[in-house]
Short mmCIF file of C-alpha atoms in Angstrom, two decimals:
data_model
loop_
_atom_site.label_atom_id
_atom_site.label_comp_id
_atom_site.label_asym_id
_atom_site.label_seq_id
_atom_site.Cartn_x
_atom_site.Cartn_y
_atom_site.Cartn_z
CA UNK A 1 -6.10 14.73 7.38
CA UNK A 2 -3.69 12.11 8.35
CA UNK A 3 -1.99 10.91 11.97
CA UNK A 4 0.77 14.10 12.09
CA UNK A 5 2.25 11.94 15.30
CA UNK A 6 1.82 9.03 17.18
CA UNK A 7 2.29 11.05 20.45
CA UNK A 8 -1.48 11.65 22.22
CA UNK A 9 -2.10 13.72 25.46
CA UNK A 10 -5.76 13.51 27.03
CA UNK A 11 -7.09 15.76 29.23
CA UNK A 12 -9.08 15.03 32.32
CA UNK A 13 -12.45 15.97 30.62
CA UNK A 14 -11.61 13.48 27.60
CA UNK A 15 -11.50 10.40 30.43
CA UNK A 16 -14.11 11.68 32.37
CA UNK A 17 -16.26 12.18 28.84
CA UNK A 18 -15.87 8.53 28.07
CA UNK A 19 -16.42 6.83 31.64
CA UNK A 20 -12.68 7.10 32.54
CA UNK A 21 -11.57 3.68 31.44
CA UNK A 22 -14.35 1.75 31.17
CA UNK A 23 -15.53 3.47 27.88
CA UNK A 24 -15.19 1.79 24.89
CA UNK A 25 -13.44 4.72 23.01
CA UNK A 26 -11.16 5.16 25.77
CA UNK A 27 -10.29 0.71 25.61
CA UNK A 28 -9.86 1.29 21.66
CA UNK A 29 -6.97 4.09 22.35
CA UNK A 30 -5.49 1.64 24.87
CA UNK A 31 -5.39 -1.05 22.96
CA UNK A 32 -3.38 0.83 20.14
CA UNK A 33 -1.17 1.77 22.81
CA UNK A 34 -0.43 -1.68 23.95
CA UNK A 35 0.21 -2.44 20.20
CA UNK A 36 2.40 0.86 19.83
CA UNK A 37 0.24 2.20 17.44
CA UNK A 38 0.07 5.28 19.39
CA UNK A 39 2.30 6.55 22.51
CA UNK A 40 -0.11 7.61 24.98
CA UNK A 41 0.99 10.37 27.18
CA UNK A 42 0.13 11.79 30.79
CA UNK A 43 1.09 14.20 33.72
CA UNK A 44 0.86 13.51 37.49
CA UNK A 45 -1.56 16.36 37.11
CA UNK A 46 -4.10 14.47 34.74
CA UNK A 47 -3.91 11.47 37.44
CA UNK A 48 -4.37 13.49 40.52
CA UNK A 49 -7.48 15.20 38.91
CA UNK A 50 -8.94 12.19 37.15
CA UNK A 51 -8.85 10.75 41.22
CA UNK A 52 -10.82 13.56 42.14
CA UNK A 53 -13.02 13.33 39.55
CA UNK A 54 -13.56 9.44 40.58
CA UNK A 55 -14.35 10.44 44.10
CA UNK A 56 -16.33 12.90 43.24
CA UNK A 57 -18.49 11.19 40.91
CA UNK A 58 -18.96 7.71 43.05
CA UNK A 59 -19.60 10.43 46.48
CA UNK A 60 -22.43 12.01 44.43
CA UNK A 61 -23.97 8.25 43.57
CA UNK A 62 -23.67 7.43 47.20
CA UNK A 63 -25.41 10.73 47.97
CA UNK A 64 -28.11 10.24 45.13
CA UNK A 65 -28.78 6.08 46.15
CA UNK A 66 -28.99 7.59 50.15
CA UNK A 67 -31.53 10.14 49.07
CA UNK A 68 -33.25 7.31 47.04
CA UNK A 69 -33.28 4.77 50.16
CA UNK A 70 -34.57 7.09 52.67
CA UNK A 71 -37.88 7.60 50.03
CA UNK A 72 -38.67 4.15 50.60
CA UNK A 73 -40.15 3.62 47.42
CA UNK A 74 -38.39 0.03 47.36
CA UNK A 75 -40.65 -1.39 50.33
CA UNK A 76 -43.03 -2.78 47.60
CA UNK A 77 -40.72 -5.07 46.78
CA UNK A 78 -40.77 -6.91 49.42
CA UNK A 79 -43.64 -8.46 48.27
CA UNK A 80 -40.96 -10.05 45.22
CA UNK A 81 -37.86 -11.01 45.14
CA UNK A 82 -36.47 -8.26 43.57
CA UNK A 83 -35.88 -6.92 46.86
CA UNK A 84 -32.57 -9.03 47.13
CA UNK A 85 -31.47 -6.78 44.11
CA UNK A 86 -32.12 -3.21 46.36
CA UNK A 87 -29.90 -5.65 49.50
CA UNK A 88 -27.38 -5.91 47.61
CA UNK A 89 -27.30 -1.98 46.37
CA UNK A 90 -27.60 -1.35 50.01
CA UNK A 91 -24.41 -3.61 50.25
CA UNK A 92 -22.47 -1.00 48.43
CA UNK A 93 -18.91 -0.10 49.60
CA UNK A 94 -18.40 3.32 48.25
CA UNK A 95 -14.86 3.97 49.39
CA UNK A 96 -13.89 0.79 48.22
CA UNK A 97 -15.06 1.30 44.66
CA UNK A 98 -13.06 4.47 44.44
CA UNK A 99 -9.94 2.28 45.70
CA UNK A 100 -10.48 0.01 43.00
CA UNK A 101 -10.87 2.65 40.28
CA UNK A 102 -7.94 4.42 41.64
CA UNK A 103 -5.67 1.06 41.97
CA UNK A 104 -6.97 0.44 37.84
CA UNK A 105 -5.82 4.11 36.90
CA UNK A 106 -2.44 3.03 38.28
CA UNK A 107 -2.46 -0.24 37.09
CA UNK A 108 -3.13 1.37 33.48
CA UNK A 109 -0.36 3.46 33.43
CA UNK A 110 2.20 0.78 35.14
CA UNK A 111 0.76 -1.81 31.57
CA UNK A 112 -0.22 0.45 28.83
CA UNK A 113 2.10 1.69 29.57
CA UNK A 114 1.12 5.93 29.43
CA UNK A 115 3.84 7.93 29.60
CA UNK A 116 4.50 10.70 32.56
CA UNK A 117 5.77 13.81 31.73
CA UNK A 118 8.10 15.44 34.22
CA UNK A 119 7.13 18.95 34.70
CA UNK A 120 9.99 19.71 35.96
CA UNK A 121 11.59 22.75 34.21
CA UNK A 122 7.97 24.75 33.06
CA UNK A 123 8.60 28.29 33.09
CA UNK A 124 6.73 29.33 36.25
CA UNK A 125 7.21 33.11 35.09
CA UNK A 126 5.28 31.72 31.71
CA UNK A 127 2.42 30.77 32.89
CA UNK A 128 2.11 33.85 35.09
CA UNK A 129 2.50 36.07 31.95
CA UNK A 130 -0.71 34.28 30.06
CA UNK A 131 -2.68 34.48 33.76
CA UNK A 132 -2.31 38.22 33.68
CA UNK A 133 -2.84 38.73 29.61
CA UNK A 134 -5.86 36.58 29.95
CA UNK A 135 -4.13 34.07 27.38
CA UNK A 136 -5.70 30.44 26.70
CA UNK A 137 -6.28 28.69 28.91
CA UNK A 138 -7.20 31.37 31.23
CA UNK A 139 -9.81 33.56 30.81
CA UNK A 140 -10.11 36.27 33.08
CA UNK A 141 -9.94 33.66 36.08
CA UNK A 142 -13.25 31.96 36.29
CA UNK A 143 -11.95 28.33 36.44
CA UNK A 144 -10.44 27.32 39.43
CA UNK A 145 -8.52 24.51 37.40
CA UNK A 146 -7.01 27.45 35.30
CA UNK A 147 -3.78 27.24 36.62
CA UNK A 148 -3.15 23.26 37.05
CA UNK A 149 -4.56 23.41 32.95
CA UNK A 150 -2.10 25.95 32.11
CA UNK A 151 0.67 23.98 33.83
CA UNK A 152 -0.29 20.96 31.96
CA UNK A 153 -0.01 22.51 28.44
CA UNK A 154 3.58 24.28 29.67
CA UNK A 155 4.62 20.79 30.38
CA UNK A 156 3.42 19.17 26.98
CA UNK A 157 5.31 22.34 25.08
CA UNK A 158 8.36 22.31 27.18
CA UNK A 159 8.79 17.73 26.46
CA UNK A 160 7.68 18.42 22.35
CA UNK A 161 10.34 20.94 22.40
CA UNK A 162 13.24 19.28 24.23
CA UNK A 163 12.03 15.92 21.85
CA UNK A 164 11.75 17.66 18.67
CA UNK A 165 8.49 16.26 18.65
CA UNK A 166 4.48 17.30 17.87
CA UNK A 167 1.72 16.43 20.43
CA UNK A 168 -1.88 15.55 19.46
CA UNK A 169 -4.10 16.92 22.46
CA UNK A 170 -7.70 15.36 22.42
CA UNK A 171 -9.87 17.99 24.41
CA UNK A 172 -13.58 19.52 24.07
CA UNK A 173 -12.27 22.31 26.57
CA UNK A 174 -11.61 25.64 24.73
CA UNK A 175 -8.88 26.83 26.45
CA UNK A 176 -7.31 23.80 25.07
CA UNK A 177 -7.47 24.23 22.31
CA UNK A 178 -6.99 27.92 21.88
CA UNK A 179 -3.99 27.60 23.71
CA UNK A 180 -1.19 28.73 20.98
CA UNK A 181 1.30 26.14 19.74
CA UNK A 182 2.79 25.08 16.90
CA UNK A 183 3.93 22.01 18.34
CA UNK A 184 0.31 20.92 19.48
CA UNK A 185 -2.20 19.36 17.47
CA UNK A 186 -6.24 19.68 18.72
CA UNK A 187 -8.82 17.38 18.31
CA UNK A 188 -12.08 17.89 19.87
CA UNK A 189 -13.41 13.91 19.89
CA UNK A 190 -12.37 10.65 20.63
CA UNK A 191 -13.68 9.42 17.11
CA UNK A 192 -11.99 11.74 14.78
CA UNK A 193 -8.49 10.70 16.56
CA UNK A 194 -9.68 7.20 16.44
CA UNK A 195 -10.61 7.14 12.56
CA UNK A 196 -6.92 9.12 11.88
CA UNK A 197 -5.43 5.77 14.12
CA UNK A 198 -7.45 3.29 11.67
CA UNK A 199 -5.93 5.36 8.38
CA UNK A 200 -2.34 5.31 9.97
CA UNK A 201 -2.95 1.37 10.59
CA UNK A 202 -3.90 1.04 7.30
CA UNK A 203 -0.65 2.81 5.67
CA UNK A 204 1.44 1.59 7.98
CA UNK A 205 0.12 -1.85 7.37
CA UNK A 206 0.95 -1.52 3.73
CA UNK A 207 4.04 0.30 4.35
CA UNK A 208 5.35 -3.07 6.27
CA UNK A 209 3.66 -5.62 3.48
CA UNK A 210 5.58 -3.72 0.75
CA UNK A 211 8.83 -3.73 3.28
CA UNK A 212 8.64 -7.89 4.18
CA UNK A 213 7.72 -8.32 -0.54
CA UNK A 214 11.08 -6.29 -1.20
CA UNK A 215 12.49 -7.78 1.50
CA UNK A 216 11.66 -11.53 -0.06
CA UNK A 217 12.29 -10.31 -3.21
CA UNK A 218 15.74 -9.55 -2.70
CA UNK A 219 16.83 -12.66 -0.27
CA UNK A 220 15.36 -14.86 -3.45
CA UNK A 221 17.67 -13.50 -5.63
CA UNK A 222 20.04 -16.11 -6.06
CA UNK A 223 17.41 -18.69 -6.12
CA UNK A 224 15.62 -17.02 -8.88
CA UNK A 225 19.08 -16.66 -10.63
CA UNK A 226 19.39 -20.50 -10.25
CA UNK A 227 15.70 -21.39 -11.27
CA UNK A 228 16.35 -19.19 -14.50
CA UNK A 229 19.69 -20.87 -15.66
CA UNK A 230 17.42 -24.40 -15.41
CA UNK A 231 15.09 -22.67 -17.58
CA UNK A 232 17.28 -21.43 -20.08
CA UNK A 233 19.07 -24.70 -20.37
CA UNK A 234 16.34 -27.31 -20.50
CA UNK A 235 13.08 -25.50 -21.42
CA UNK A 236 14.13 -22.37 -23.21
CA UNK A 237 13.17 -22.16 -26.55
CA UNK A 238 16.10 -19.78 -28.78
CA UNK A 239 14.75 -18.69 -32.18
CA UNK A 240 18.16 -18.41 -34.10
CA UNK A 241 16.25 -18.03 -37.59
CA UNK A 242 17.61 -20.38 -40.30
CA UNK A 243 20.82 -21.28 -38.27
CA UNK A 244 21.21 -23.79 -36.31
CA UNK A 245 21.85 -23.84 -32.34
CA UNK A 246 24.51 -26.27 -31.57
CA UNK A 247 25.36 -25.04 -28.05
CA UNK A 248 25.23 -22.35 -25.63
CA UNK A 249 26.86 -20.60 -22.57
CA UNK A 250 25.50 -18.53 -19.86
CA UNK A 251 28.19 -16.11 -19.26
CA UNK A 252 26.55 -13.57 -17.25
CA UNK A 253 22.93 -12.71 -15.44
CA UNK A 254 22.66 -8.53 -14.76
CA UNK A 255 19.36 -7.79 -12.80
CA UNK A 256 18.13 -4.58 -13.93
CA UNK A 257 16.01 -2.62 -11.58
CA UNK A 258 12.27 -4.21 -10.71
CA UNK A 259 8.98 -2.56 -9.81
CA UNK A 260 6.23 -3.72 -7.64
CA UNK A 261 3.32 -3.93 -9.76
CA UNK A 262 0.96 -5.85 -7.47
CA UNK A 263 0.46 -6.72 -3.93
CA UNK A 264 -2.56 -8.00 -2.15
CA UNK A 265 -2.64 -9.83 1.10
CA UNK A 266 -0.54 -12.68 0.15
CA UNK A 267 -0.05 -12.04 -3.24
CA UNK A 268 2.67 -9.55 -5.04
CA UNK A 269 3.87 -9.44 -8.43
CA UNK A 270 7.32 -8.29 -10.29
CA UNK A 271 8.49 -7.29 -12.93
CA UNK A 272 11.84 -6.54 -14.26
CA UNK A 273 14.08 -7.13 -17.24
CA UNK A 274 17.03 -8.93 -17.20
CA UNK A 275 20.15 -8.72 -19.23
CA UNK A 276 21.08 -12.15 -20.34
CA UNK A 277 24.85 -12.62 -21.44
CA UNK A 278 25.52 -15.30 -23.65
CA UNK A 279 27.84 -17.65 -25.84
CA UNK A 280 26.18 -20.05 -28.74
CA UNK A 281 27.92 -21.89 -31.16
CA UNK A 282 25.63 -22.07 -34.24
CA UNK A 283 25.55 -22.82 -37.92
CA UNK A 284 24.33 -21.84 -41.19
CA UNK A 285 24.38 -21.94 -44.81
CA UNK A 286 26.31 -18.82 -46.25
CA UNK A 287 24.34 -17.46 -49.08
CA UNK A 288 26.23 -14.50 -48.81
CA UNK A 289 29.25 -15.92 -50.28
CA UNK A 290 26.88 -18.18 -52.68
CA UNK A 291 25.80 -17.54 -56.36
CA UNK A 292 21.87 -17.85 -57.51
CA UNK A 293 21.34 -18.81 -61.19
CA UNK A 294 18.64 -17.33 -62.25
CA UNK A 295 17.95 -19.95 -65.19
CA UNK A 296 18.63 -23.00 -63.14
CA UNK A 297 16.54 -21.05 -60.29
CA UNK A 298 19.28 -22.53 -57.57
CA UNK A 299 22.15 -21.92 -55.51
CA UNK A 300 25.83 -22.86 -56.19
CA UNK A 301 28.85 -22.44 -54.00
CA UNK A 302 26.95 -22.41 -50.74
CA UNK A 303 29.36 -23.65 -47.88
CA UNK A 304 28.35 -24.28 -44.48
CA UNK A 305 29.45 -21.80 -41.36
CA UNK A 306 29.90 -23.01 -38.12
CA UNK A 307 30.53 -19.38 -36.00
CA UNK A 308 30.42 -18.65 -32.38
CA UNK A 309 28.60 -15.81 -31.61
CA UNK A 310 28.20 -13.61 -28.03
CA UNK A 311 25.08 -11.78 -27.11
CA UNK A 312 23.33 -9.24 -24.65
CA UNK A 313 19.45 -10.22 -24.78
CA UNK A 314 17.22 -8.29 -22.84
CA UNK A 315 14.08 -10.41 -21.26
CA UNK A 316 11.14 -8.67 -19.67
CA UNK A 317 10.38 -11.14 -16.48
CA UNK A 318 7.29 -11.31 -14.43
CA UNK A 319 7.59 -12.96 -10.95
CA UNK A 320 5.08 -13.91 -8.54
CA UNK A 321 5.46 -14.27 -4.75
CA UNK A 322 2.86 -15.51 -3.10
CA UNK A 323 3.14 -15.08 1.38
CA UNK A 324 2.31 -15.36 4.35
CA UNK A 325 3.76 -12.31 6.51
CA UNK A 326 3.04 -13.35 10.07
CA UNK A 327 4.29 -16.82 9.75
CA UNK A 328 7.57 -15.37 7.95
CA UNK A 329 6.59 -17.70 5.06
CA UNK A 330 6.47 -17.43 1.28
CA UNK A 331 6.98 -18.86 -2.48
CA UNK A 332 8.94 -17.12 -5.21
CA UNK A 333 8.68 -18.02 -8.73
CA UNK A 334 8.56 -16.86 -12.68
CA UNK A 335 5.25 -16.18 -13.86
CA UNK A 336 6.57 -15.85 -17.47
CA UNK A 337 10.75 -15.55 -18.82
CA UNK A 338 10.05 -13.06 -22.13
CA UNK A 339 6.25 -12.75 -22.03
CA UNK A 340 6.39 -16.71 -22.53
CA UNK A 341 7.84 -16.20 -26.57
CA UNK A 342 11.12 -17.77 -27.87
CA UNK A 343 14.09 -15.97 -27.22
CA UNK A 344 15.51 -14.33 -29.95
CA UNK A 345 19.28 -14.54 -31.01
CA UNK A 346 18.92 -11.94 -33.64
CA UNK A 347 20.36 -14.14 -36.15
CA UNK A 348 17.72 -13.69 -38.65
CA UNK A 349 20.55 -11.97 -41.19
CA UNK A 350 21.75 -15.53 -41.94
CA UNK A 351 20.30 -18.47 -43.52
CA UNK A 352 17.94 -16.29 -45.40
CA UNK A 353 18.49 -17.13 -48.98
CA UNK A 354 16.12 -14.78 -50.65
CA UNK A 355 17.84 -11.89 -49.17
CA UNK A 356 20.75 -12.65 -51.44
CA UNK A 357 19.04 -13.46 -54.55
#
């Protein structure tokens, strides 16, 4: 299974699940949002309830730690001084830890940033019509948060629809995810969505190493054009058979198409051919006009040719490019011109005396 979109909706449960924003699952998703690995996506809905959940929850410790306190069973501790741990749970200020955890819930949205969807525009009548067929997510009214889930998932439809675009909603709730959409996409946990994110990473990482190695490739171009002419002209060896090179133009360099064939980290090979036009003056003995005696076992009449000749050679070509993609650094070079062999003029038909004989 791979990431379908980058777009994820969670519900109230999902935060509330994984300690609201102080889980660590909950951080991980964050932090792909912040590197837009993921668009995270909300309703004023979600917030309001995830509030109420916060209030509720921090109420109910305040009502556990004052059932706890009026036990006494801390008094022994006076005799240690542990005790100045209880004084300072005593210390607690309730409301003003629910202020803070509301003022980071805002805060979180304002950075991230998550996206609010409008729900302005839900079909009202819509949402009535699955309330009265008992159609995900209600069922046969026995949640009071029924209705505010129903006009959550009428809000993510109505925004993938007017965006062309899919939503992945992470929920354990079953009338999530029976709710019936083809433009939703259910996960039940936190971990499946997170090991999808880590694939689509992955792929996307490659996607953009093979994007910045073509994209070298093809700025280096003329360079490599100009490191191949040197080549050619001081360290290229031409096998031209029994005739003799006496010079040689470069007329032309055509680039045929290349294929990666490698790519690592900061390493990515080439490899292409190249058609090499080019003008050599050589020379050679012309048996062909000659006469072999047989007796005397030697030639006679043998003049000396001096032709110029013009020539298409294909060379295979192997480059290397070694980089460094954050720093917007990198080296381009040949690894081998024509698998490292002589290049061959194809002028083997002359200078060949025994083909004559």
């Amino acid at each position: 299974m791979k990431l379908e979109t980058e777009n994820i909706f969670l519900d109230t449960s999902t935060f509330e699940k994984n300690n609201i924003l102080a889980g660590r699952k909950i951080k991980s998703l964050l932090k792909h949002c912040e590197e837009k690995t993921i668009k995270i996506f909300s309703t004023q809905i979600v917030i309001n309830e995830l509030k109420e959940r916060v209030r509720k929850i921090v109420l109910q410790s305040k009502s556990e730690w004052k059932k706890y306190r009026n036990e006494k069973t801390e008094v022994i501790f006076r005799n240690t001084d542990t005790i100045s741990i209880f004084e300072k749970l005593w210390s607690i200020d309730f409301q003003k830890d629910i202020d803070m955890i509301h003022e980071n819930i805002d805060n979180v949205i304002i950075k991230t940033p998550i996206h609010l969807i409008d729900s302005f525009g839900v079909d009202i009548e819509l949402v009535f019509d699955k309330y009265f067929n008992n159609e995900a997510p209600f069922k046969e009214g026995l949640k009071k948060n029924e209705f505010p889930d129903a006009f959550i998932l009428a809000t993510i439809d109505l925004w993938c629809s007017k965006n062309s675009e899919k939503m992945i909603i992470v929920s354990s709730d079953n009338d999530w995810l029976n709710y019936k959409s083809d433009k939703l996409i259910k996960i039940k946990e936190i971990d499946e969505l997170l090991s999808l994110i880590a694939v689509h990473k992955e792929i996307a990482l490659k996607e953009r190493r093979l994007q910045y190695i073509e994209s070298a490739y093809l700025d280096s171009i003329a360079k490599l054009e100009q490191d191949l002419r040197e080549y050619l002209v001081n360290s290229a060896y031409f096998d031209t058979g029994d005739a003799d090179l006496q010079d040689f133009e470069i007329l032309g360099i055509i680039w045929g198409e290349h294929l990666i064939t490698e790519f690592e980290e900061e390493y990515a090979e080439f490899k292409t051919e190249i058609t090499l036009q080019i003008k050599a003056a050589v020379s050679y003995e012309d048996y062909e006009n000659g006469y072999y005696d047989k007796e005397d076992e030697r030639w006679y009449f043998v003049e000396k040719v001096d032709e110029n000749i013009t020539r298409e050679l294909k060379l295979p070509v192997t480059i290397s490019l070694s980089y460094d993609m954050e720093n917007n650094d990198y080296d381009i070079y040949y690894e081998n011109i024509n698998h490292d062999k002589p290049i061959d003029l194809d002028y083997d038909r002359f200078g060949h005396e025994e083909i004559y004989k």
